[in-house]
Amino acid sequence: MGIISCNTLFSSSPSLPPLTLSTRTKPSPFSKKLRVRAQFQFMEDHDDLLRRKFMEFPYLSATGRQLMVELMSTMEDRLQSQLLPCSLPPDVRNFKNPNGSAEASLHIRSGQKSSLIDFVIGSWIHCKIQPGVSLNITSISAYLNSSTKAPNFVLELIQSSPTSLVLILDLPHRKDLVLHPDYLKEYYQDTALDSYRQSLLKLPEIKPYVTPSLFIRSALSPTSSMLKIDVEEEEKLEEILRDHVSQAGKEVLGVWLDRCARKEEQEEKRVMGEEEKLEMERRDKNSRKKSIEEDLGSQFPRMFGEEVSCRVLHAIKEAFGVL
């Protein structure tokens, strides 16, 4: 796939009016500093604008929107000292297809080199399938680097009807659970992660969901909540999201933040041999590459066209470290 150069938002940077002098002089160091400060403020303002656009989650219901805002805010607040600002180009952070039938927003923040975080990613995608029918996919994920073996985090809401929704909530494992039963015990049994799935399945409106993707099924943990919610009225779906899904999502994120993403918590467990670390890096890279191929590579060109898809997928691959 070819690489298309991204348009820059700052092609005409703001500058202060030149000083009116009787003779031509070089700009003073003071005026240069003011210009740099103005440019920096301009960039910060636009970054804030793009982040607010992402955090609107405009195609979710009020309850779904509140959940995603709380999860993303909690994650960024807790990990703030470990994260770098989002560096995606503006035309990757928010983009549409040529005819306006599909729109998406993307927010990726890489981790500091000294942290356990590789990157966190949030996104929402809206696509009109046919008159009156739209597909909305909203997700928040966090990926750890090879300095720790702890699981990642993912929450995704997939909705194509006001009365039906698919939930994916999990801490995807990064070690073979058969070869490493201590890993299964530490991150899944001792944290009682399966209780959230069991609790949600007690509701008559919620059933297990089986994705047709064998790769996704293999990548998720045995405690994953991959569930389908079907109701007769929109109000009932809002109630389930508010009273049950929101609670499960927040608590599972809390487990991940406390048991997987805390540097102090992982300090004693970070001692890995060079071979084990290289194997972890290979596994992570293969998993991310396959995830892009399965999830986005086949769908994005149909939703957004070749040019937009090429630009966005290149940026995602770069962030995922799989170029």
PDB file of C-alpha atoms in Angstrom:
ATOM      1  CA  MET A   1       0.000   0.000   0.000  1.00  0.00           C
ATOM      2  CA  GLY A   2       1.371   3.408  -0.965  1.00  0.00           C
ATOM      3  CA  ILE A   3       2.029   6.183   1.511  1.00  0.00           C
ATOM      4  CA  ILE A   4       0.222   9.482   0.977  1.00  0.00           C
ATOM      5  CA  SER A   5       1.754  12.580   2.509  1.00  0.00           C
ATOM      6  CA  CYS A   6      -0.459  14.129   5.175  1.00  0.00           C
ATOM      7  CA  ASN A   7      -1.636  17.710   4.812  1.00  0.00           C
ATOM      8  CA  THR A   8      -0.288  19.987   7.512  1.00  0.00           C
ATOM      9  CA  LEU A   9      -2.584  22.134   9.577  1.00  0.00           C
ATOM     10  CA  PHE A  10       0.130  24.693  10.062  1.00  0.00           C
ATOM     11  CA  SER A  11       0.953  25.609   6.445  1.00  0.00           C
ATOM     12  CA  SER A  12       0.391  29.257   7.250  1.00  0.00           C
ATOM     13  CA  SER A  13       1.692  29.741  10.762  1.00  0.00           C
ATOM     14  CA  PRO A  14       0.511  32.803  12.673  1.00  0.00           C
ATOM     15  CA  SER A  15       2.993  35.613  13.117  1.00  0.00           C
ATOM     16  CA  LEU A  16       3.040  38.967  14.774  1.00  0.00           C
ATOM     17  CA  PRO A  17       2.864  42.122  12.615  1.00  0.00           C
ATOM     18  CA  PRO A  18       6.346  43.350  11.683  1.00  0.00           C
ATOM     19  CA  LEU A  19       7.741  46.309  13.534  1.00  0.00           C
ATOM     20  CA  THR A  20       7.538  49.523  11.521  1.00  0.00           C
ATOM     21  CA  LEU A  21      11.022  50.993  11.366  1.00  0.00           C
ATOM     22  CA  SER A  22      12.593  53.673   9.246  1.00  0.00           C
ATOM     23  CA  THR A  23      15.371  51.252   8.300  1.00  0.00           C
ATOM     24  CA  ARG A  24      15.358  47.509   7.653  1.00  0.00           C
ATOM     25  CA  THR A  25      16.501  45.544  10.699  1.00  0.00           C
ATOM     26  CA  LYS A  26      16.701  41.916  11.663  1.00  0.00           C
ATOM     27  CA  PRO A  27      13.928  40.614  13.934  1.00  0.00           C
ATOM     28  CA  SER A  28      14.930  40.954  17.560  1.00  0.00           C
ATOM     29  CA  PRO A  29      15.312  37.827  19.757  1.00  0.00           C
ATOM     30  CA  PHE A  30      12.310  39.069  21.715  1.00  0.00           C
ATOM     31  CA  SER A  31      10.045  39.165  18.643  1.00  0.00           C
ATOM     32  CA  LYS A  32      11.233  35.687  17.640  1.00  0.00           C
ATOM     33  CA  LYS A  33      10.275  34.389  21.069  1.00  0.00           C
ATOM     34  CA  LEU A  34       6.837  35.960  20.762  1.00  0.00           C
ATOM     35  CA  ARG A  35       6.329  34.355  17.358  1.00  0.00           C
ATOM     36  CA  VAL A  36       7.369  30.926  18.641  1.00  0.00           C
ATOM     37  CA  ARG A  37       5.085  31.350  21.643  1.00  0.00           C
ATOM     38  CA  ALA A  38       2.177  32.298  19.366  1.00  0.00           C
ATOM     39  CA  GLN A  39       2.798  29.263  17.149  1.00  0.00           C
ATOM     40  CA  PHE A  40       2.964  26.980  20.170  1.00  0.00           C
ATOM     41  CA  GLN A  41      -0.295  28.404  21.532  1.00  0.00           C
ATOM     42  CA  PHE A  42      -1.892  27.939  18.101  1.00  0.00           C
ATOM     43  CA  MET A  43      -0.849  24.280  18.054  1.00  0.00           C
ATOM     44  CA  GLU A  44      -2.101  23.739  21.605  1.00  0.00           C
ATOM     45  CA  ASP A  45      -5.473  25.295  20.766  1.00  0.00           C
ATOM     46  CA  HIS A  46      -5.925  23.076  17.723  1.00  0.00           C
ATOM     47  CA  ASP A  47      -4.853  20.004  19.671  1.00  0.00           C
ATOM     48  CA  ASP A  48      -7.463  20.822  22.297  1.00  0.00           C
ATOM     49  CA  LEU A  49     -10.090  21.323  19.596  1.00  0.00           C
ATOM     50  CA  LEU A  50      -9.340  17.943  17.992  1.00  0.00           C
ATOM     51  CA  ARG A  51      -9.376  16.171  21.353  1.00  0.00           C
ATOM     52  CA  ARG A  52     -12.760  17.711  22.180  1.00  0.00           C
ATOM     53  CA  LYS A  53     -14.049  16.509  18.799  1.00  0.00           C
ATOM     54  CA  PHE A  54     -12.942  12.982  19.633  1.00  0.00           C
ATOM     55  CA  MET A  55     -14.415  13.138  23.148  1.00  0.00           C
ATOM     56  CA  GLU A  56     -17.825  14.146  21.792  1.00  0.00           C
ATOM     57  CA  PHE A  57     -18.568  10.539  20.736  1.00  0.00           C
ATOM     58  CA  PRO A  58     -21.380  12.095  18.685  1.00  0.00           C
ATOM     59  CA  TYR A  59     -23.056   8.904  17.487  1.00  0.00           C
ATOM     60  CA  LEU A  60     -23.430   7.228  20.876  1.00  0.00           C
ATOM     61  CA  SER A  61     -26.446   7.494  23.123  1.00  0.00           C
ATOM     62  CA  ALA A  62     -26.151   9.768  26.154  1.00  0.00           C
ATOM     63  CA  THR A  63     -25.343   6.838  28.445  1.00  0.00           C
ATOM     64  CA  GLY A  64     -22.791   5.322  26.073  1.00  0.00           C
ATOM     65  CA  ARG A  65     -21.167   8.727  25.604  1.00  0.00           C
ATOM     66  CA  GLN A  66     -20.887   9.261  29.354  1.00  0.00           C
ATOM     67  CA  LEU A  67     -19.271   5.839  29.782  1.00  0.00           C
ATOM     68  CA  MET A  68     -16.630   6.392  27.108  1.00  0.00           C
ATOM     69  CA  VAL A  69     -15.817   9.908  28.325  1.00  0.00           C
ATOM     70  CA  GLU A  70     -15.371   8.629  31.886  1.00  0.00           C
ATOM     71  CA  LEU A  71     -13.193   5.694  30.802  1.00  0.00           C
ATOM     72  CA  MET A  72     -10.955   7.779  28.539  1.00  0.00           C
ATOM     73  CA  SER A  73     -10.660  10.570  31.102  1.00  0.00           C
ATOM     74  CA  THR A  74      -9.842   8.112  33.899  1.00  0.00           C
ATOM     75  CA  MET A  75      -7.203   6.385  31.799  1.00  0.00           C
ATOM     76  CA  GLU A  76      -5.516   9.631  30.716  1.00  0.00           C
ATOM     77  CA  ASP A  77      -5.688  11.120  34.218  1.00  0.00           C
ATOM     78  CA  ARG A  78      -4.149   8.047  35.841  1.00  0.00           C
ATOM     79  CA  LEU A  79      -1.465   7.619  33.164  1.00  0.00           C
ATOM     80  CA  GLN A  80      -0.850  11.317  32.506  1.00  0.00           C
ATOM     81  CA  SER A  81       2.781  11.341  33.642  1.00  0.00           C
ATOM     82  CA  GLN A  82       3.511   8.322  31.435  1.00  0.00           C
ATOM     83  CA  LEU A  83       1.925   9.629  28.215  1.00  0.00           C
ATOM     84  CA  LEU A  84       3.117  11.895  25.434  1.00  0.00           C
ATOM     85  CA  PRO A  85       0.702  14.274  23.657  1.00  0.00           C
ATOM     86  CA  CYS A  86      -1.170  12.968  20.622  1.00  0.00           C
ATOM     87  CA  SER A  87       1.040  13.569  17.581  1.00  0.00           C
ATOM     88  CA  LEU A  88      -1.273  12.376  14.800  1.00  0.00           C
ATOM     89  CA  PRO A  89      -1.808  14.753  11.862  1.00  0.00           C
ATOM     90  CA  PRO A  90      -5.150  16.604  11.961  1.00  0.00           C
ATOM     91  CA  ASP A  91      -6.462  14.771   8.862  1.00  0.00           C
ATOM     92  CA  VAL A  92      -5.930  11.473  10.685  1.00  0.00           C
ATOM     93  CA  ARG A  93      -7.418  12.553  13.990  1.00  0.00           C
ATOM     94  CA  ASN A  94     -10.731  13.319  12.287  1.00  0.00           C
ATOM     95  CA  PHE A  95     -11.639  12.209   8.764  1.00  0.00           C
ATOM     96  CA  LYS A  96     -14.547  11.447   6.415  1.00  0.00           C
ATOM     97  CA  ASN A  97     -15.077   9.693   3.123  1.00  0.00           C
ATOM     98  CA  PRO A  98     -15.607  11.811  -0.019  1.00  0.00           C
ATOM     99  CA  ASN A  99     -19.418  11.597   0.014  1.00  0.00           C
ATOM    100  CA  GLY A 100     -19.791  12.127   3.771  1.00  0.00           C
ATOM    101  CA  SER A 101     -21.455   8.789   4.507  1.00  0.00           C
ATOM    102  CA  ALA A 102     -18.683   7.729   6.898  1.00  0.00           C
ATOM    103  CA  GLU A 103     -16.825   9.675   9.560  1.00  0.00           C
ATOM    104  CA  ALA A 104     -14.256   8.729  12.194  1.00  0.00           C
ATOM    105  CA  SER A 105     -12.103  10.175  14.938  1.00  0.00           C
ATOM    106  CA  LEU A 106      -8.802   8.763  16.194  1.00  0.00           C
ATOM    107  CA  HIS A 107      -6.832   9.600  19.335  1.00  0.00           C
ATOM    108  CA  ILE A 108      -3.463   7.910  19.992  1.00  0.00           C
ATOM    109  CA  ARG A 109      -0.971   8.809  22.724  1.00  0.00           C
ATOM    110  CA  SER A 110       2.373   7.014  22.961  1.00  0.00           C
ATOM    111  CA  GLY A 111       3.982   6.240  26.300  1.00  0.00           C
ATOM    112  CA  GLN A 112       7.109   7.810  27.701  1.00  0.00           C
ATOM    113  CA  LYS A 113      10.224   5.656  27.147  1.00  0.00           C
ATOM    114  CA  SER A 114      10.560   5.125  30.897  1.00  0.00           C
ATOM    115  CA  SER A 115       6.937   3.952  31.317  1.00  0.00           C
ATOM    116  CA  LEU A 116       5.197   0.602  30.886  1.00  0.00           C
ATOM    117  CA  ILE A 117       2.797   2.097  28.339  1.00  0.00           C
ATOM    118  CA  ASP A 118       3.402   1.573  24.650  1.00  0.00           C
ATOM    119  CA  PHE A 119       0.343   3.595  23.631  1.00  0.00           C
ATOM    120  CA  VAL A 120      -3.337   4.176  24.340  1.00  0.00           C
ATOM    121  CA  ILE A 121      -5.830   4.503  21.517  1.00  0.00           C
ATOM    122  CA  GLY A 122      -9.424   5.670  21.353  1.00  0.00           C
ATOM    123  CA  SER A 123     -11.626   5.840  18.290  1.00  0.00           C
ATOM    124  CA  TRP A 124     -15.147   6.133  17.004  1.00  0.00           C
ATOM    125  CA  ILE A 125     -16.390   5.198  13.541  1.00  0.00           C
ATOM    126  CA  HIS A 126     -19.774   6.032  12.032  1.00  0.00           C
ATOM    127  CA  CYS A 127     -20.836   4.585   8.694  1.00  0.00           C
ATOM    128  CA  LYS A 128     -24.226   4.763   6.959  1.00  0.00           C
ATOM    129  CA  ILE A 129     -24.903   1.282   5.587  1.00  0.00           C
ATOM    130  CA  GLN A 130     -28.247   2.039   3.965  1.00  0.00           C
ATOM    131  CA  PRO A 131     -31.073   4.571   4.495  1.00  0.00           C
ATOM    132  CA  GLY A 132     -31.959   4.527   8.168  1.00  0.00           C
ATOM    133  CA  VAL A 133     -29.221   2.021   9.120  1.00  0.00           C
ATOM    134  CA  SER A 134     -25.792   2.968  10.457  1.00  0.00           C
ATOM    135  CA  LEU A 135     -22.863   1.110  11.957  1.00  0.00           C
ATOM    136  CA  ASN A 136     -21.192   2.706  14.967  1.00  0.00           C
ATOM    137  CA  ILE A 137     -18.007   1.307  16.509  1.00  0.00           C
ATOM    138  CA  THR A 138     -16.485   2.959  19.566  1.00  0.00           C
ATOM    139  CA  SER A 139     -13.394   1.639  21.322  1.00  0.00           C
ATOM    140  CA  ILE A 140     -10.740   2.384  23.903  1.00  0.00           C
ATOM    141  CA  SER A 141      -7.612   0.236  24.165  1.00  0.00           C
ATOM    142  CA  ALA A 142      -4.278   0.389  25.959  1.00  0.00           C
ATOM    143  CA  TYR A 143      -1.130  -1.514  25.006  1.00  0.00           C
ATOM    144  CA  LEU A 144       1.841  -2.194  27.263  1.00  0.00           C
ATOM    145  CA  ASN A 145       5.428  -2.463  26.072  1.00  0.00           C
ATOM    146  CA  SER A 146       7.875  -5.347  26.391  1.00  0.00           C
ATOM    147  CA  SER A 147       9.204  -4.189  29.762  1.00  0.00           C
ATOM    148  CA  THR A 148       6.214  -5.972  31.319  1.00  0.00           C
ATOM    149  CA  LYS A 149       4.305  -9.140  30.541  1.00  0.00           C
ATOM    150  CA  ALA A 150       0.992  -7.827  31.935  1.00  0.00           C
ATOM    151  CA  PRO A 151      -2.179  -7.924  29.780  1.00  0.00           C
ATOM    152  CA  ASN A 152      -3.510  -5.069  27.650  1.00  0.00           C
ATOM    153  CA  PHE A 153      -6.972  -3.472  27.968  1.00  0.00           C
ATOM    154  CA  VAL A 154      -9.830  -3.199  25.478  1.00  0.00           C
ATOM    155  CA  LEU A 155     -13.439  -2.033  25.559  1.00  0.00           C
ATOM    156  CA  GLU A 156     -15.494  -1.814  22.376  1.00  0.00           C
ATOM    157  CA  LEU A 157     -19.132  -1.030  21.639  1.00  0.00           C
ATOM    158  CA  ILE A 158     -20.502  -2.105  18.246  1.00  0.00           C
ATOM    159  CA  GLN A 159     -24.006  -0.948  17.364  1.00  0.00           C
ATOM    160  CA  SER A 160     -26.090  -1.130  14.191  1.00  0.00           C
ATOM    161  CA  SER A 161     -29.507  -0.737  15.797  1.00  0.00           C
ATOM    162  CA  PRO A 162     -30.933   1.420  18.621  1.00  0.00           C
ATOM    163  CA  THR A 163     -32.032  -1.780  20.387  1.00  0.00           C
ATOM    164  CA  SER A 164     -28.999  -4.016  19.853  1.00  0.00           C
ATOM    165  CA  LEU A 165     -25.365  -3.738  20.861  1.00  0.00           C
ATOM    166  CA  VAL A 166     -22.241  -5.920  20.985  1.00  0.00           C
ATOM    167  CA  LEU A 167     -19.859  -5.427  23.915  1.00  0.00           C
ATOM    168  CA  ILE A 168     -16.227  -6.532  24.008  1.00  0.00           C
ATOM    169  CA  LEU A 169     -14.520  -6.015  27.367  1.00  0.00           C
ATOM    170  CA  ASP A 170     -11.257  -7.774  28.167  1.00  0.00           C
ATOM    171  CA  LEU A 171      -7.660  -7.761  29.332  1.00  0.00           C
ATOM    172  CA  PRO A 172      -6.132  -9.669  26.373  1.00  0.00           C
ATOM    173  CA  HIS A 173      -3.321 -11.956  27.478  1.00  0.00           C
ATOM    174  CA  ARG A 174       0.256 -11.640  26.205  1.00  0.00           C
ATOM    175  CA  LYS A 175       1.550 -15.036  27.349  1.00  0.00           C
ATOM    176  CA  ASP A 176       0.448 -18.578  26.539  1.00  0.00           C
ATOM    177  CA  LEU A 177      -1.929 -19.448  29.376  1.00  0.00           C
ATOM    178  CA  VAL A 178      -1.290 -23.193  29.112  1.00  0.00           C
ATOM    179  CA  LEU A 179       2.486 -22.813  29.317  1.00  0.00           C
ATOM    180  CA  HIS A 180       2.209 -20.134  32.024  1.00  0.00           C
ATOM    181  CA  PRO A 181      -0.531 -21.109  34.522  1.00  0.00           C
ATOM    182  CA  ASP A 182       0.922 -18.609  37.019  1.00  0.00           C
ATOM    183  CA  TYR A 183       0.031 -15.843  34.543  1.00  0.00           C
ATOM    184  CA  LEU A 184      -3.558 -17.128  34.379  1.00  0.00           C
ATOM    185  CA  LYS A 185      -3.753 -17.148  38.165  1.00  0.00           C
ATOM    186  CA  GLU A 186      -2.158 -13.749  38.706  1.00  0.00           C
ATOM    187  CA  TYR A 187      -4.104 -11.700  36.179  1.00  0.00           C
ATOM    188  CA  TYR A 188      -7.399 -13.579  35.791  1.00  0.00           C
ATOM    189  CA  GLN A 189      -8.133 -15.845  38.755  1.00  0.00           C
ATOM    190  CA  ASP A 190      -6.793 -13.660  41.559  1.00  0.00           C
ATOM    191  CA  THR A 191      -8.529 -10.579  40.127  1.00  0.00           C
ATOM    192  CA  ALA A 192     -11.873 -12.413  39.699  1.00  0.00           C
ATOM    193  CA  LEU A 193     -12.215 -11.000  36.176  1.00  0.00           C
ATOM    194  CA  ASP A 194     -14.646 -13.711  35.165  1.00  0.00           C
ATOM    195  CA  SER A 195     -17.187 -12.403  37.686  1.00  0.00           C
ATOM    196  CA  TYR A 196     -17.966  -9.412  35.453  1.00  0.00           C
ATOM    197  CA  ARG A 197     -18.872 -11.623  32.507  1.00  0.00           C
ATOM    198  CA  GLN A 198     -20.926 -13.920  34.731  1.00  0.00           C
ATOM    199  CA  SER A 199     -22.773 -10.974  36.273  1.00  0.00           C
ATOM    200  CA  LEU A 200     -23.711  -9.509  32.879  1.00  0.00           C
ATOM    201  CA  LEU A 201     -24.896 -12.884  31.605  1.00  0.00           C
ATOM    202  CA  LYS A 202     -27.449 -13.066  34.420  1.00  0.00           C
ATOM    203  CA  LEU A 203     -29.511 -10.441  32.580  1.00  0.00           C
ATOM    204  CA  PRO A 204     -32.050 -12.060  30.210  1.00  0.00           C
ATOM    205  CA  GLU A 205     -31.306  -9.472  27.508  1.00  0.00           C
ATOM    206  CA  ILE A 206     -27.616 -10.433  27.339  1.00  0.00           C
ATOM    207  CA  LYS A 207     -26.270 -13.500  25.541  1.00  0.00           C
ATOM    208  CA  PRO A 208     -22.756 -14.615  24.554  1.00  0.00           C
ATOM    209  CA  TYR A 209     -21.600 -13.268  21.214  1.00  0.00           C
ATOM    210  CA  VAL A 210     -19.366 -15.326  18.932  1.00  0.00           C
ATOM    211  CA  THR A 211     -17.391 -13.298  16.426  1.00  0.00           C
ATOM    212  CA  PRO A 212     -16.739 -14.972  13.074  1.00  0.00           C
ATOM    213  CA  SER A 213     -13.067 -13.914  13.356  1.00  0.00           C
ATOM    214  CA  LEU A 214     -10.990 -16.822  14.633  1.00  0.00           C
ATOM    215  CA  PHE A 215      -8.085 -14.454  15.257  1.00  0.00           C
ATOM    216  CA  ILE A 216     -10.111 -12.213  17.577  1.00  0.00           C
ATOM    217  CA  ARG A 217     -11.428 -15.223  19.454  1.00  0.00           C
ATOM    218  CA  SER A 218      -7.878 -16.520  19.922  1.00  0.00           C
ATOM    219  CA  ALA A 219      -6.555 -13.130  21.054  1.00  0.00           C
ATOM    220  CA  LEU A 220      -9.069 -12.601  23.856  1.00  0.00           C
ATOM    221  CA  SER A 221      -8.718 -14.082  27.313  1.00  0.00           C
ATOM    222  CA  PRO A 222     -10.944 -16.837  28.792  1.00  0.00           C
ATOM    223  CA  THR A 223     -12.597 -14.176  30.983  1.00  0.00           C
ATOM    224  CA  SER A 224     -13.497 -11.819  28.141  1.00  0.00           C
ATOM    225  CA  SER A 225     -16.979 -10.337  28.049  1.00  0.00           C
ATOM    226  CA  MET A 226     -17.951 -10.744  24.397  1.00  0.00           C
ATOM    227  CA  LEU A 227     -21.688 -10.241  24.671  1.00  0.00           C
ATOM    228  CA  LYS A 228     -24.749  -9.314  22.627  1.00  0.00           C
ATOM    229  CA  ILE A 229     -27.449  -7.132  24.161  1.00  0.00           C
ATOM    230  CA  ASP A 230     -30.890  -7.286  22.514  1.00  0.00           C
ATOM    231  CA  VAL A 231     -33.857  -5.317  23.864  1.00  0.00           C
ATOM    232  CA  GLU A 232     -37.274  -4.238  22.621  1.00  0.00           C
ATOM    233  CA  GLU A 233     -37.000  -0.569  23.596  1.00  0.00           C
ATOM    234  CA  GLU A 234     -34.124   1.919  23.501  1.00  0.00           C
ATOM    235  CA  GLU A 235     -34.784   2.929  27.108  1.00  0.00           C
ATOM    236  CA  LYS A 236     -34.028  -0.613  28.264  1.00  0.00           C
ATOM    237  CA  LEU A 237     -30.673  -0.594  26.478  1.00  0.00           C
ATOM    238  CA  GLU A 238     -29.845   2.718  28.152  1.00  0.00           C
ATOM    239  CA  GLU A 239     -30.740   1.190  31.512  1.00  0.00           C
ATOM    240  CA  ILE A 240     -28.469  -1.832  30.956  1.00  0.00           C
ATOM    241  CA  LEU A 241     -25.614   0.397  29.821  1.00  0.00           C
ATOM    242  CA  ARG A 242     -26.031   2.688  32.816  1.00  0.00           C
ATOM    243  CA  ASP A 243     -26.609   0.118  35.567  1.00  0.00           C
ATOM    244  CA  HIS A 244     -24.517  -2.850  34.420  1.00  0.00           C
ATOM    245  CA  VAL A 245     -22.142  -2.308  31.486  1.00  0.00           C
ATOM    246  CA  SER A 246     -20.786   0.983  32.853  1.00  0.00           C
ATOM    247  CA  GLN A 247     -20.032  -0.551  36.218  1.00  0.00           C
ATOM    248  CA  ALA A 248     -18.279  -3.556  34.657  1.00  0.00           C
ATOM    249  CA  GLY A 249     -16.255  -1.359  32.297  1.00  0.00           C
ATOM    250  CA  LYS A 250     -15.060   0.972  35.039  1.00  0.00           C
ATOM    251  CA  GLU A 251     -14.136  -1.870  37.389  1.00  0.00           C
ATOM    252  CA  VAL A 252     -12.236  -3.851  34.756  1.00  0.00           C
ATOM    253  CA  LEU A 253     -10.334  -0.677  33.800  1.00  0.00           C
ATOM    254  CA  GLY A 254      -9.594  -0.196  37.496  1.00  0.00           C
ATOM    255  CA  VAL A 255      -8.149  -3.715  37.711  1.00  0.00           C
ATOM    256  CA  TRP A 256      -5.949  -3.008  34.690  1.00  0.00           C
ATOM    257  CA  LEU A 257      -4.737   0.356  36.008  1.00  0.00           C
ATOM    258  CA  ASP A 258      -3.961  -1.039  39.469  1.00  0.00           C
ATOM    259  CA  ARG A 259      -2.598  -4.487  38.610  1.00  0.00           C
ATOM    260  CA  CYS A 260      -1.122  -4.124  35.117  1.00  0.00           C
ATOM    261  CA  ALA A 261      -0.218  -0.501  34.324  1.00  0.00           C
ATOM    262  CA  ARG A 262       1.278   0.628  37.633  1.00  0.00           C
ATOM    263  CA  LYS A 263       5.045   0.723  37.425  1.00  0.00           C
ATOM    264  CA  GLU A 264       5.403   0.057  41.160  1.00  0.00           C
ATOM    265  CA  GLU A 265       3.114  -2.972  40.943  1.00  0.00           C
ATOM    266  CA  GLN A 266       5.083  -4.439  38.056  1.00  0.00           C
ATOM    267  CA  GLU A 267       8.586  -3.606  39.335  1.00  0.00           C
ATOM    268  CA  GLU A 268       9.167  -6.994  40.968  1.00  0.00           C
ATOM    269  CA  LYS A 269       7.717  -8.847  37.987  1.00  0.00           C
ATOM    270  CA  ARG A 270       9.629  -7.081  35.242  1.00  0.00           C
ATOM    271  CA  VAL A 271      12.737  -9.223  35.379  1.00  0.00           C
ATOM    272  CA  MET A 272      12.713 -11.072  32.059  1.00  0.00           C
ATOM    273  CA  GLY A 273      15.482 -12.752  30.159  1.00  0.00           C
ATOM    274  CA  GLU A 274      16.518 -11.311  26.807  1.00  0.00           C
ATOM    275  CA  GLU A 275      15.004 -14.249  24.921  1.00  0.00           C
ATOM    276  CA  GLU A 276      11.680 -13.906  26.758  1.00  0.00           C
ATOM    277  CA  LYS A 277      11.617 -10.180  26.046  1.00  0.00           C
ATOM    278  CA  LEU A 278      12.312 -10.711  22.339  1.00  0.00           C
ATOM    279  CA  GLU A 279       9.565 -13.312  22.187  1.00  0.00           C
ATOM    280  CA  MET A 280       7.167 -10.847  23.822  1.00  0.00           C
ATOM    281  CA  GLU A 281       8.088  -8.196  21.246  1.00  0.00           C
ATOM    282  CA  ARG A 282       7.562 -10.632  18.362  1.00  0.00           C
ATOM    283  CA  ARG A 283       4.202 -11.705  19.737  1.00  0.00           C
ATOM    284  CA  ASP A 284       3.045  -8.131  20.287  1.00  0.00           C
ATOM    285  CA  LYS A 285       4.102  -7.070  16.792  1.00  0.00           C
ATOM    286  CA  ASN A 286       2.431 -10.033  15.094  1.00  0.00           C
ATOM    287  CA  SER A 287      -0.745  -9.541  17.116  1.00  0.00           C
ATOM    288  CA  ARG A 288      -0.972  -5.829  16.273  1.00  0.00           C
ATOM    289  CA  LYS A 289      -0.234  -6.385  12.602  1.00  0.00           C
ATOM    290  CA  LYS A 290      -2.880  -9.092  12.347  1.00  0.00           C
ATOM    291  CA  SER A 291      -5.349  -6.933  14.272  1.00  0.00           C
ATOM    292  CA  ILE A 292      -4.984  -4.133  11.716  1.00  0.00           C
ATOM    293  CA  GLU A 293      -5.381  -6.566   8.823  1.00  0.00           C
ATOM    294  CA  GLU A 294      -8.452  -8.248  10.332  1.00  0.00           C
ATOM    295  CA  ASP A 295     -10.147  -5.145  11.713  1.00  0.00           C
ATOM    296  CA  LEU A 296      -9.240  -2.258   9.444  1.00  0.00           C
ATOM    297  CA  GLY A 297      -7.347  -3.352   6.354  1.00  0.00           C
ATOM    298  CA  SER A 298     -10.373  -4.898   4.665  1.00  0.00           C
ATOM    299  CA  GLN A 299     -13.036  -2.514   5.982  1.00  0.00           C
ATOM    300  CA  PHE A 300     -11.498   0.957   5.781  1.00  0.00           C
ATOM    301  CA  PRO A 301     -11.145   1.121   1.968  1.00  0.00           C
ATOM    302  CA  ARG A 302     -14.835   0.263   1.602  1.00  0.00           C
ATOM    303  CA  MET A 303     -15.851   2.855   4.184  1.00  0.00           C
ATOM    304  CA  PHE A 304     -13.488   5.726   3.405  1.00  0.00           C
ATOM    305  CA  GLY A 305     -11.972   5.091  -0.027  1.00  0.00           C
ATOM    306  CA  GLU A 306      -8.386   4.248  -0.919  1.00  0.00           C
ATOM    307  CA  GLU A 307      -6.788   7.676  -0.405  1.00  0.00           C
ATOM    308  CA  VAL A 308      -8.179   8.348   3.069  1.00  0.00           C
ATOM    309  CA  SER A 309      -7.659   4.721   4.149  1.00  0.00           C
ATOM    310  CA  CYS A 310      -4.054   4.711   2.996  1.00  0.00           C
ATOM    311  CA  ARG A 311      -3.270   7.868   4.958  1.00  0.00           C
ATOM    312  CA  VAL A 312      -4.990   6.724   8.154  1.00  0.00           C
ATOM    313  CA  LEU A 313      -3.761   3.128   8.095  1.00  0.00           C
ATOM    314  CA  HIS A 314      -0.191   4.312   7.609  1.00  0.00           C
ATOM    315  CA  ALA A 315      -0.479   6.498  10.721  1.00  0.00           C
ATOM    316  CA  ILE A 316      -1.993   3.631  12.727  1.00  0.00           C
ATOM    317  CA  LYS A 317       0.709   1.197  11.615  1.00  0.00           C
ATOM    318  CA  GLU A 318       3.354   3.739  12.578  1.00  0.00           C
ATOM    319  CA  ALA A 319       1.830   4.132  16.051  1.00  0.00           C
ATOM    320  CA  PHE A 320       1.512   0.354  16.407  1.00  0.00           C
ATOM    321  CA  GLY A 321       5.161  -0.112  15.374  1.00  0.00           C
ATOM    322  CA  VAL A 322       4.333  -2.413  12.447  1.00  0.00           C
ATOM    323  CA  LEU A 323       5.394  -0.374   9.417  1.00  0.00           C
TER     324      LEU A 323
END
